[in-house]
Amino acid sequence: MRLSRYFLPVLREDPKEAEIVSHRLMLRGGMIRQEAAGIYSWLPLGLRVLKKIENIVRREMDRAGALEMLMPTLQPADLWRRSGRYDDYGKEMLRIVDRHERDLLYGPTNEEMVTDIVARFVQSYKQLPLNLYHIQWKFRDEIRPRFGVMRGREFLMKDAYSFDLTREDGEHAYNRMFVAYLRTYAALGLKAIPMRAETGPIGGNLSHEFLILAETGESQVFFDAAFHEKDWAAFDIDYDDRAAVARVVEEFTTMYAATEEMHDNVKFEQQVPEGRRVSGRGIEVGHIFFFGDKYTRPLGAKVLGPDGKEVYLQSGSYGIGVSRLVGAIIEASHDEAGIVWPEPVAPFQVGIINLRQGDAACDSACEGLHDALEKAGMEVLYDDASERAGEKFARMDLIGLPWQVIIGPRGLKDGVAEVKHRATGARENVGLEQVGAYLAESWRAHEGMVWQGRLSSYGSR
RNA sequence: CGGGGCGUAGCGCAGUCUGGUAGCGCACCUGCUUUGGGAGCAGGGGGUCGCAGGUUCGAAUCCUGCCGCCCCGACCA
């Protein structure tokens, strides 16, 4: 993609409404534009990141056996009256009346709807287990939206819902999602620590939230430094092997980790040796719940079991804040110059900077490389603007593409381009002909990496 | 919803106290010179001063009402 044909409205100065880093960088980098408090348009660059995250989430959900579907943003109020949440949810729920005076609402979540679907179509235990999910926009009319897309009113969420015959089956479904979440965050290049959570208005009794560490996190977290030593890479797992899945859950839940609401200082000090007690701020990027028959009972989701008896289904729900993750990742990965995208979610893999636009040698070298890289399947953004070097460097650093190829008359004399790694700042002169191979190899080396920095660098920025 | 603040050109701001018909920097357009970390010179375009009333010969400025946005708190993925 040539920058001259792209739409990337970067801002030189910080918009005054943005306080926290991710919000500032997203606005400055031309990723989003605010339309109202907590409501954003996603510009091309921002959308690319959003889609990458969405696709990784989708891939891992599919891998864990969940089935994608799509439910509407608007829901009939009746469904919510049946579960009793129409009144319970309060003003956070955006209520709408259509031309026939029917009450609708912009869905803040989908337990009622999916449970109703299952109730209608599932009659036998033979149709179980079932895990249905969708990735859809939600709306919660927050009292005070803030932090850009991290706490917007409209947000993109992946929400999955499991349905099982027995409590044991339901818990296995919960465990599967737990493991799928570990894998998902690892695939995004993140370490998200699972912490036992309160169940809040969604209800139920088994619940964990997943937090990534960042200075600007909304809640205080306390955990065992042993989490640092865990293998966070996207390990393989047989999701049907109940014992194996349970073992992973066990492994990640025995170490102490709690948000401030659940924190118990006495236990913390008993369970964690002094040198390993870590405290910091965390951003919640996922939340899973198991709630038994809390929704299936009022909505009549029951099946006949093998014994011919009617049983209410055991269900759980599993959310990942997809749009929130865009901001959260930036909070966890940036420097003074701008965003530092983890490879898997970068909007483009490589940026090419032409330092002397209009110079025949520079132009042809850049164009040749651009075409060759695209042909090789890489996502490339070629800065072909006729601006000064400084502006190009600053812009490329701001939008945080993992690799930059800098081409100017100076290096071209010797037939080389300069390849810069955004995360480390490391630069290397590479022969023009070798750039493609060099990038392909570098990419492979970094792609699957769960960055060491993610956990240990907390507090250093 | 309580407390605080802001709304003037695409962005960041001055001007408001003390009323006189709108300005600065960046960005943008044209030309020339420049070109490895946000260039220089010259010329140029762009604003119903958030909205609605009111006071006044005259309102960005004073008064009243409304709207929007941000920050802190209580609340949340």
Coordinates of C-alpha atoms (C1' of nucleotides) in Angstrom, one line a residue:
Chain A
M1 CA 0.0 0.0 0.0
R2 CA 1.3 3.4 -1.0
L3 CA 0.8 6.0 1.7
S4 CA -0.2 8.5 -1.0
R5 CA -3.2 6.3 -1.8
Y6 CA -4.0 5.5 1.8
F7 CA -6.0 7.4 4.4
L8 CA -3.8 8.1 7.4
P9 CA -4.7 11.4 9.0
V10 CA -2.0 11.6 11.6
L11 CA -1.9 14.6 14.0
R12 CA 1.2 16.3 15.0
E13 CA -0.1 17.5 18.3
D14 CA -2.0 15.7 21.1
P15 CA -5.7 16.3 20.9
K16 CA -6.5 17.8 24.3
E17 CA -9.4 15.5 25.1
A18 CA -7.1 12.5 25.3
E19 CA -5.4 11.9 28.6
I20 CA -4.0 8.4 28.5
V21 CA -1.4 7.1 26.2
S22 CA -3.4 4.7 24.1
H23 CA -6.1 7.2 23.5
R24 CA -3.6 9.8 22.5
L25 CA -1.7 7.5 20.2
M26 CA -4.8 6.2 18.5
L27 CA -6.0 9.6 17.7
R28 CA -2.6 10.9 16.7
G29 CA -1.9 7.8 14.6
G30 CA -5.1 8.3 12.6
M31 CA -6.7 5.0 13.9
I32 CA -9.9 6.4 15.3
R33 CA -12.1 9.4 15.4
Q34 CA -14.4 10.2 18.2
E35 CA -18.0 10.8 17.2
A36 CA -19.6 11.2 20.7
A37 CA -18.5 10.4 24.2
G38 CA -17.4 6.7 24.1
I39 CA -18.4 6.2 20.4
Y40 CA -15.7 6.0 17.7
S41 CA -15.3 5.6 14.0
W42 CA -12.5 3.2 13.1
L43 CA -10.3 4.6 10.4
P44 CA -8.5 2.3 8.0
L45 CA -5.4 1.8 10.1
G46 CA -7.3 1.2 13.3
L47 CA -9.7 -1.1 11.6
R48 CA -6.8 -3.3 10.4
V49 CA -5.6 -3.8 14.0
L50 CA -9.2 -4.5 15.2
K51 CA -9.6 -7.1 12.4
K52 CA -6.3 -8.8 13.3
I53 CA -7.3 -9.1 16.9
E54 CA -10.8 -10.3 15.9
N55 CA -9.3 -13.0 13.6
I56 CA -6.9 -14.3 16.2
V57 CA -9.8 -14.5 18.7
R58 CA -11.9 -16.2 16.1
R59 CA -9.2 -18.7 15.2
E60 CA -8.7 -19.7 18.8
M61 CA -12.4 -20.0 19.6
D62 CA -12.9 -22.2 16.5
R63 CA -9.9 -24.3 17.6
A64 CA -11.5 -24.8 21.0
G65 CA -14.7 -26.1 19.4
A66 CA -16.9 -23.0 19.7
L67 CA -19.2 -22.3 16.7
E68 CA -19.5 -18.8 15.3
M69 CA -22.8 -17.2 14.7
L70 CA -24.1 -13.6 14.7
M71 CA -26.8 -12.2 16.8
P72 CA -28.3 -8.7 16.2
T73 CA -27.3 -5.5 18.0
L74 CA -30.9 -4.7 18.8
Q75 CA -32.9 -7.1 20.9
P76 CA -36.6 -7.2 22.0
A77 CA -37.2 -6.2 25.5
D78 CA -39.4 -9.1 26.2
L79 CA -36.5 -11.5 26.3
W80 CA -34.9 -9.5 29.0
R81 CA -38.2 -9.2 31.0
R82 CA -38.2 -13.0 31.1
S83 CA -34.8 -13.2 32.8
G84 CA -35.6 -10.3 35.0
R85 CA -32.7 -8.2 33.8
Y86 CA -34.7 -5.6 31.9
D87 CA -35.2 -3.8 35.2
D88 CA -32.0 -5.0 36.9
Y89 CA -29.6 -3.7 34.3
G90 CA -30.6 -0.1 35.0
K91 CA -29.6 3.0 33.0
E92 CA -26.6 1.3 31.5
M93 CA -28.9 -0.4 29.0
L94 CA -29.8 1.8 26.1
R95 CA -33.6 1.4 25.5
I96 CA -35.2 2.2 22.2
V97 CA -38.8 2.3 21.0
D98 CA -39.6 1.5 17.4
R99 CA -42.4 3.0 15.4
H100 CA -44.9 0.4 16.7
E101 CA -44.1 1.4 20.2
R102 CA -42.3 -1.9 20.8
D103 CA -39.6 -1.8 23.4
L104 CA -36.1 -2.7 22.1
L105 CA -32.7 -2.4 23.5
Y106 CA -29.2 -2.1 22.1
G107 CA -27.6 -5.3 23.5
P108 CA -25.0 -5.0 26.2
T109 CA -24.6 -8.8 26.1
N110 CA -26.5 -11.8 24.8
E111 CA -27.2 -14.4 27.4
E112 CA -30.9 -14.1 27.0
M113 CA -30.9 -14.3 23.2
V114 CA -28.6 -17.2 22.8
T115 CA -30.3 -19.1 25.6
D116 CA -33.6 -18.6 23.9
I117 CA -32.2 -19.8 20.6
V118 CA -30.8 -22.9 22.3
A119 CA -34.1 -23.5 24.2
R120 CA -36.0 -23.4 20.9
F121 CA -33.8 -25.8 18.9
V122 CA -32.2 -28.1 21.4
Q123 CA -34.3 -30.8 22.9
S124 CA -32.0 -33.7 23.5
Y125 CA -28.8 -34.3 25.4
K126 CA -27.5 -35.8 22.2
Q127 CA -27.2 -32.2 20.7
L128 CA -24.8 -31.3 23.5
P129 CA -22.3 -30.0 24.3
L130 CA -22.7 -26.7 22.5
N131 CA -20.6 -23.5 22.5
L132 CA -21.9 -20.7 20.4
Y133 CA -20.2 -17.4 20.0
H134 CA -20.3 -14.2 18.1
I135 CA -18.2 -11.1 17.6
Q136 CA -20.6 -8.2 17.7
W137 CA -20.9 -4.5 18.7
K138 CA -22.4 -3.9 22.1
F139 CA -23.6 -0.9 23.9
R140 CA -23.4 0.0 27.5
D141 CA -24.4 3.5 28.4
E142 CA -21.6 4.1 30.9
I143 CA -22.1 7.0 33.3
R144 CA -18.7 8.2 32.3
P145 CA -17.0 6.8 29.3
R146 CA -13.2 7.4 29.3
F147 CA -9.8 6.2 28.2
G148 CA -10.8 6.1 24.5
V149 CA -11.7 2.7 23.2
M150 CA -10.8 1.1 26.5
R151 CA -13.9 2.2 28.1
G152 CA -16.2 3.3 25.3
R153 CA -20.0 3.0 25.3
E154 CA -20.0 1.2 22.0
F155 CA -17.5 -1.7 21.9
L156 CA -16.7 -4.8 20.0
M157 CA -16.9 -7.9 22.0
K158 CA -16.5 -11.6 21.5
D159 CA -18.9 -13.4 23.6
A160 CA -19.3 -17.2 23.8
Y161 CA -21.9 -19.2 25.6
S162 CA -21.6 -22.9 26.6
F163 CA -24.5 -25.3 27.1
D164 CA -24.1 -28.7 28.8
L165 CA -26.1 -31.4 30.4
T166 CA -24.3 -31.8 33.7
R167 CA -22.4 -29.7 36.1
E168 CA -19.2 -31.7 35.3
D169 CA -19.7 -31.2 31.6
G170 CA -20.3 -27.5 32.1
E171 CA -17.1 -27.1 34.2
H172 CA -15.2 -28.8 31.4
A173 CA -16.6 -26.3 29.0
Y174 CA -15.5 -23.5 31.3
N175 CA -12.0 -25.0 31.6
R176 CA -11.8 -25.3 27.8
M177 CA -12.5 -21.6 27.5
F178 CA -10.0 -20.8 30.2
V179 CA -7.3 -22.6 28.2
A180 CA -8.5 -21.0 24.9
Y181 CA -8.1 -17.6 26.6
L182 CA -4.5 -18.3 27.6
R183 CA -3.8 -19.4 24.0
T184 CA -5.6 -16.4 22.5
Y185 CA -3.7 -13.8 24.5
A186 CA -0.4 -15.6 23.9
A187 CA -1.2 -15.5 20.2
L188 CA -1.8 -11.8 20.4
G189 CA 1.7 -11.4 22.0
L190 CA 0.3 -10.8 25.5
K191 CA 0.5 -12.3 28.9
A192 CA -2.9 -12.0 30.5
I193 CA -3.0 -13.2 34.1
P194 CA -6.2 -15.0 35.1
M195 CA -7.6 -13.9 38.4
R196 CA -10.5 -15.1 40.4
A197 CA -13.3 -12.6 39.9
E198 CA -16.5 -11.4 41.3
T199 CA -19.4 -12.3 39.1
G200 CA -21.1 -8.9 39.1
P201 CA -24.5 -8.4 37.5
I202 CA -24.1 -11.4 35.2
G203 CA -24.2 -13.7 38.1
G204 CA -22.9 -17.3 38.8
N205 CA -20.3 -18.7 41.1
L206 CA -17.3 -19.6 39.1
S207 CA -15.5 -16.7 37.3
H208 CA -12.1 -15.5 36.3
E209 CA -11.0 -12.3 34.7
F210 CA -7.9 -12.0 32.6
L211 CA -5.7 -8.9 33.1
I212 CA -2.7 -7.5 31.3
L213 CA -0.4 -5.3 33.1
A214 CA -0.1 -1.6 32.3
E215 CA 0.6 1.5 34.4
T216 CA -2.8 3.0 33.5
G217 CA -4.7 -0.2 34.4
E218 CA -8.1 0.4 36.0
S219 CA -7.6 -1.9 38.9
Q220 CA -4.8 -2.7 41.4
V221 CA -3.6 -6.3 41.1
F222 CA -1.6 -8.6 43.4
F223 CA 0.1 -11.7 42.1
D224 CA 2.9 -14.2 42.5
A225 CA 6.0 -13.4 40.5
A226 CA 6.1 -17.1 39.6
F227 CA 3.7 -16.1 36.8
H228 CA 6.8 -14.6 35.1
E229 CA 8.2 -18.1 34.7
K230 CA 5.2 -19.7 33.2
D231 CA 5.2 -20.8 29.6
W232 CA 3.0 -18.4 27.9
A233 CA 3.6 -19.5 24.4
A234 CA 0.5 -20.8 22.6
F235 CA 0.9 -24.4 23.6
D236 CA -0.9 -27.3 22.0
I237 CA -3.7 -28.9 23.9
D238 CA -6.3 -31.6 23.2
Y239 CA -9.5 -29.8 24.2
D240 CA -11.4 -33.1 24.6
D241 CA -8.8 -34.4 27.1
R242 CA -10.6 -33.3 30.3
A243 CA -7.8 -34.1 32.6
A244 CA -5.2 -32.3 30.5
V245 CA -7.4 -29.2 30.2
A246 CA -8.1 -29.3 33.9
R247 CA -4.4 -29.6 34.6
V248 CA -3.7 -26.3 32.7
V249 CA -6.4 -24.5 34.6
E250 CA -5.0 -25.9 37.8
E251 CA -1.5 -24.7 36.9
F252 CA -2.7 -21.2 36.2
T253 CA -5.0 -20.9 39.2
T254 CA -3.0 -22.2 42.1
M255 CA -0.6 -19.3 42.1
Y256 CA -1.9 -16.3 43.9
A257 CA -3.4 -13.6 41.7
A258 CA -6.2 -11.2 42.6
T259 CA -7.7 -7.9 41.8
E260 CA -8.2 -5.5 44.6
E261 CA -11.8 -6.5 45.1
M262 CA -10.8 -10.1 45.7
H263 CA -7.5 -9.4 47.3
D264 CA -6.8 -10.9 50.7
N265 CA -3.6 -9.6 52.1
V266 CA -3.3 -12.3 54.8
K267 CA -3.6 -15.1 52.2
F268 CA -1.2 -13.2 49.9
E269 CA 1.5 -13.1 52.6
Q270 CA 0.9 -16.7 53.6
Q271 CA 1.0 -18.1 50.1
V272 CA 3.6 -16.0 48.4
P273 CA 7.2 -15.7 49.7
E274 CA 8.1 -12.1 50.3
G275 CA 10.4 -11.7 47.3
R276 CA 7.8 -12.9 44.9
R277 CA 4.9 -10.6 45.9
V278 CA 4.1 -8.3 43.0
S279 CA 1.6 -5.5 42.8
G280 CA 0.7 -3.4 39.9
R281 CA -2.1 -2.1 37.7
G282 CA -4.0 -4.2 35.3
I283 CA -6.5 -3.9 32.5
E284 CA -9.2 -6.4 32.2
V285 CA -9.3 -7.9 28.7
G286 CA -11.5 -10.9 29.3
H287 CA -14.0 -12.3 31.7
I288 CA -15.4 -15.8 32.0
F289 CA -18.4 -17.0 34.0
F290 CA -20.0 -20.3 34.8
F291 CA -23.5 -19.8 36.1
G292 CA -25.3 -23.2 35.9
D293 CA -29.0 -22.8 35.3
K294 CA -29.3 -19.1 36.1
Y295 CA -30.5 -18.2 32.6
T296 CA -31.6 -21.6 31.3
R297 CA -34.3 -21.9 33.9
P298 CA -36.2 -18.7 33.4
L299 CA -35.8 -19.0 29.6
G300 CA -36.8 -22.6 29.6
A301 CA -33.7 -24.1 28.1
K302 CA -34.0 -27.8 29.0
V303 CA -33.5 -31.1 27.3
L304 CA -34.3 -34.8 27.9
G305 CA -31.4 -36.6 29.4
P306 CA -30.4 -40.3 28.7
D307 CA -32.7 -41.3 31.6
G308 CA -35.7 -39.6 29.9
K309 CA -35.9 -36.9 32.5
E310 CA -36.0 -33.1 31.8
V311 CA -33.0 -31.2 32.8
Y312 CA -32.2 -27.5 32.7
L313 CA -28.9 -26.8 30.8
Q314 CA -25.7 -25.8 32.5
S315 CA -24.4 -22.7 30.9
G316 CA -21.5 -20.2 31.0
S317 CA -20.5 -17.1 29.2
Y318 CA -17.1 -16.0 28.0
G319 CA -16.2 -12.5 26.9
I320 CA -13.2 -10.8 25.3
G321 CA -13.2 -7.1 24.8
V322 CA -11.9 -7.0 21.2
S323 CA -12.0 -3.2 20.7
R324 CA -10.7 -2.7 24.3
L325 CA -7.7 -4.9 23.5
V326 CA -6.5 -2.4 20.8
G327 CA -6.1 0.3 23.5
A328 CA -4.9 -2.2 26.1
I329 CA -2.1 -3.5 23.9
I330 CA -0.9 0.1 23.2
E331 CA -1.0 0.7 27.0
A332 CA 1.3 -2.2 27.4
S333 CA 3.5 -1.6 24.4
H334 CA 4.6 1.9 23.5
D335 CA 7.5 4.3 23.9
E336 CA 8.1 8.1 23.7
A337 CA 7.9 8.0 19.9
G338 CA 4.7 6.1 19.6
I339 CA 3.1 2.6 19.4
V340 CA 5.2 -0.6 19.3
W341 CA 2.9 -3.2 17.8
P342 CA 3.4 -6.8 18.7
E343 CA 3.9 -8.6 15.4
P344 CA 0.6 -10.5 15.3
V345 CA -1.6 -7.4 15.5
A346 CA 0.4 -4.8 13.6
P347 CA -1.6 -3.1 11.0
F348 CA 1.1 -3.6 8.5
Q349 CA 4.2 -5.8 8.9
V350 CA 6.7 -3.5 7.2
G351 CA 7.0 0.2 6.5
I352 CA 9.2 1.4 3.6
I353 CA 10.5 5.0 3.9
N354 CA 11.7 6.7 0.8
L355 CA 14.1 9.4 2.0
R356 CA 14.3 11.1 -1.4
Q357 CA 11.1 11.0 -3.2
G358 CA 11.5 12.1 -6.7
D359 CA 15.1 10.7 -7.0
A360 CA 15.0 8.1 -9.7
A361 CA 17.2 5.6 -7.9
C362 CA 15.4 5.9 -4.6
D363 CA 12.0 5.7 -6.3
S364 CA 12.7 2.6 -8.3
A365 CA 14.4 0.9 -5.4
C366 CA 11.4 1.6 -3.1
E367 CA 8.9 0.6 -5.7
G368 CA 10.7 -2.5 -6.6
L369 CA 10.9 -3.6 -2.9
H370 CA 7.3 -2.6 -2.3
D371 CA 6.1 -4.8 -5.1
A372 CA 8.4 -7.7 -4.3
L373 CA 7.3 -7.7 -0.6
E374 CA 3.6 -7.6 -1.5
K375 CA 4.1 -10.3 -4.0
A376 CA 5.7 -12.4 -1.2
G377 CA 2.5 -11.9 0.8
M378 CA 3.7 -9.3 3.3
E379 CA 1.6 -6.3 4.4
V380 CA 3.6 -3.2 3.4
L381 CA 3.0 0.4 3.8
Y382 CA 5.2 2.4 1.5
D383 CA 5.8 6.1 2.6
D384 CA 6.0 7.7 -0.8
A385 CA 5.2 11.2 0.4
S386 CA 7.5 13.9 -0.7
E387 CA 8.2 15.1 2.8
R388 CA 11.4 15.5 4.8
A389 CA 13.1 12.6 6.4
G390 CA 12.3 13.7 9.9
E391 CA 8.6 13.7 9.3
K392 CA 8.6 10.3 7.8
F393 CA 10.6 8.8 10.6
A394 CA 8.4 10.4 13.2
R395 CA 5.2 9.2 11.5
M396 CA 6.5 5.6 11.0
D397 CA 7.6 5.4 14.6
L398 CA 4.2 6.8 15.7
I399 CA 2.2 4.1 13.9
G400 CA 4.6 1.5 15.3
L401 CA 5.0 -1.0 12.4
P402 CA 7.4 -3.7 13.6
W403 CA 9.9 -3.3 10.8
Q404 CA 11.0 -0.3 8.8
V405 CA 13.0 -0.3 5.6
I406 CA 14.8 3.0 5.1
I407 CA 16.0 3.7 1.6
G408 CA 18.0 6.8 0.8
P409 CA 20.8 8.0 -1.6
R410 CA 23.4 7.4 1.0
G411 CA 22.8 3.7 1.4
L412 CA 21.8 3.2 -2.2
K413 CA 25.3 4.1 -3.3
D414 CA 26.4 0.8 -1.7
G415 CA 23.3 -1.0 -2.8
V416 CA 21.9 -1.3 0.8
A417 CA 18.8 -0.4 2.7
E418 CA 18.6 0.1 6.4
V419 CA 16.3 -2.2 8.2
K420 CA 15.1 -1.0 11.6
H421 CA 13.3 -3.0 14.3
R422 CA 10.8 -0.8 15.9
A423 CA 10.7 -2.5 19.3
T424 CA 14.5 -2.5 19.9
G425 CA 15.6 0.3 17.6
A426 CA 18.2 -2.1 16.2
R427 CA 19.3 -1.2 12.7
E428 CA 21.1 -3.2 10.1
N429 CA 22.3 -2.5 6.6
V430 CA 20.9 -5.1 4.3
G431 CA 21.7 -5.5 0.6
L432 CA 18.6 -4.5 -1.5
E433 CA 18.2 -7.9 -2.9
Q434 CA 18.3 -9.6 0.5
V435 CA 15.7 -7.4 2.2
G436 CA 12.8 -9.7 1.4
A437 CA 14.5 -12.8 2.8
Y438 CA 15.9 -10.8 5.8
L439 CA 12.4 -9.6 6.7
A440 CA 10.7 -13.0 6.2
E441 CA 13.2 -14.6 8.5
S442 CA 13.1 -11.8 11.2
W443 CA 9.3 -12.0 11.1
R444 CA 9.3 -15.7 11.8
A445 CA 11.7 -15.2 14.6
H446 CA 9.4 -12.7 16.4
E447 CA 5.9 -13.6 15.3
G448 CA 5.2 -16.3 17.9
M449 CA 7.0 -14.5 20.6
V450 CA 5.1 -13.6 23.8
W451 CA 7.1 -10.6 24.6
Q452 CA 9.3 -10.9 27.6
G453 CA 8.7 -7.3 28.2
R454 CA 5.0 -7.6 28.7
L455 CA 5.2 -8.8 32.2
S456 CA 8.6 -7.7 33.5
S457 CA 8.6 -4.2 32.0
Y458 CA 5.7 -3.1 34.2
G459 CA 6.5 0.2 35.7
S460 CA 9.4 1.0 33.5
R461 CA 7.4 3.3 31.1
Chain B
rC1 C1' -25.0 11.7 39.5
rG2 C1' -21.6 15.1 42.9
rG3 C1' -17.1 18.2 42.2
rG4 C1' -13.8 20.9 38.7
rG5 C1' -12.7 22.7 33.7
rC6 C1' -13.3 23.7 28.5
rG7 C1' -16.0 25.1 23.7
rU8 C1' -12.7 30.9 18.8
rA9 C1' -9.9 28.0 11.2
rG10 C1' -8.3 20.9 10.2
rC11 C1' -5.0 20.6 15.2
rG12 C1' -3.0 23.4 19.5
rC13 C1' -4.0 28.2 21.5
rA14 C1' -4.3 33.9 22.5
rG15 C1' -8.2 37.5 22.7
rU16 C1' -13.3 37.5 27.2
rC17 C1' -11.7 40.5 33.3
rU18 C1' -11.9 46.4 31.0
rG19 C1' -17.7 45.6 24.5
rG20 C1' -15.6 48.8 18.9
rU21 C1' -16.6 43.9 14.1
rA22 C1' -11.0 38.2 15.0
rG23 C1' -5.4 36.8 15.7
rC24 C1' -0.8 33.4 16.5
rG25 C1' 1.8 28.6 15.6
rC26 C1' 1.3 24.2 13.0
rA27 C1' -1.4 22.0 8.9
rC28 C1' -3.3 23.3 3.8
rC29 C1' -2.6 25.7 -1.6
rU30 C1' 1.2 28.2 -5.4
rG31 C1' 6.3 29.2 -6.7
rC32 C1' 11.6 28.9 -5.8
rU33 C1' 15.5 26.9 -2.8
rU34 C1' 16.4 22.7 0.3
rU35 C1' 16.4 17.2 1.5
rG36 C1' 19.3 10.8 6.7
rG37 C1' 15.2 12.7 12.7
rG38 C1' 9.1 17.3 12.3
rA39 C1' 13.3 23.0 6.5
rG40 C1' 13.8 28.4 4.5
rC41 C1' 11.9 32.5 1.7
rA42 C1' 7.7 34.8 -1.0
rG43 C1' 2.6 34.8 -2.0
rG44 C1' -2.4 32.7 -0.8
rG45 C1' -7.1 30.2 0.9
rG46 C1' -10.0 29.1 5.2
rG47 C1' -13.7 31.0 11.1
rU48 C1' -22.4 31.8 11.5
rC49 C1' -16.3 32.8 17.9
rG50 C1' -21.0 25.6 20.5
rC51 C1' -26.6 27.0 20.1
rA52 C1' -30.8 30.2 21.3
rG53 C1' -32.7 34.4 23.5
rG54 C1' -31.6 39.2 25.9
rU55 C1' -28.9 44.1 27.1
rU56 C1' -26.4 47.8 23.9
rC57 C1' -25.5 52.5 18.6
rG58 C1' -22.3 48.0 18.7
rA59 C1' -21.4 41.4 21.7
rA60 C1' -16.2 36.2 20.9
rU61 C1' -16.4 39.6 25.2
rC62 C1' -21.9 41.4 29.6
rC63 C1' -26.8 38.6 31.3
rU64 C1' -30.2 34.1 31.0
rG65 C1' -31.3 29.3 29.2
rC66 C1' -29.7 25.0 26.6
rC67 C1' -26.2 21.6 24.2
rG68 C1' -21.5 19.2 23.7
rC69 C1' -16.7 17.5 25.4
rC70 C1' -12.8 16.5 29.1
rC71 C1' -10.8 15.5 34.1
rC72 C1' -11.5 13.6 39.5
rG73 C1' -15.0 10.5 42.4
rA74 C1' -19.1 6.6 42.8
rC75 C1' -20.0 2.4 38.6
rC76 C1' -18.2 -1.0 34.7
rA77 C1' -16.0 -5.5 29.5

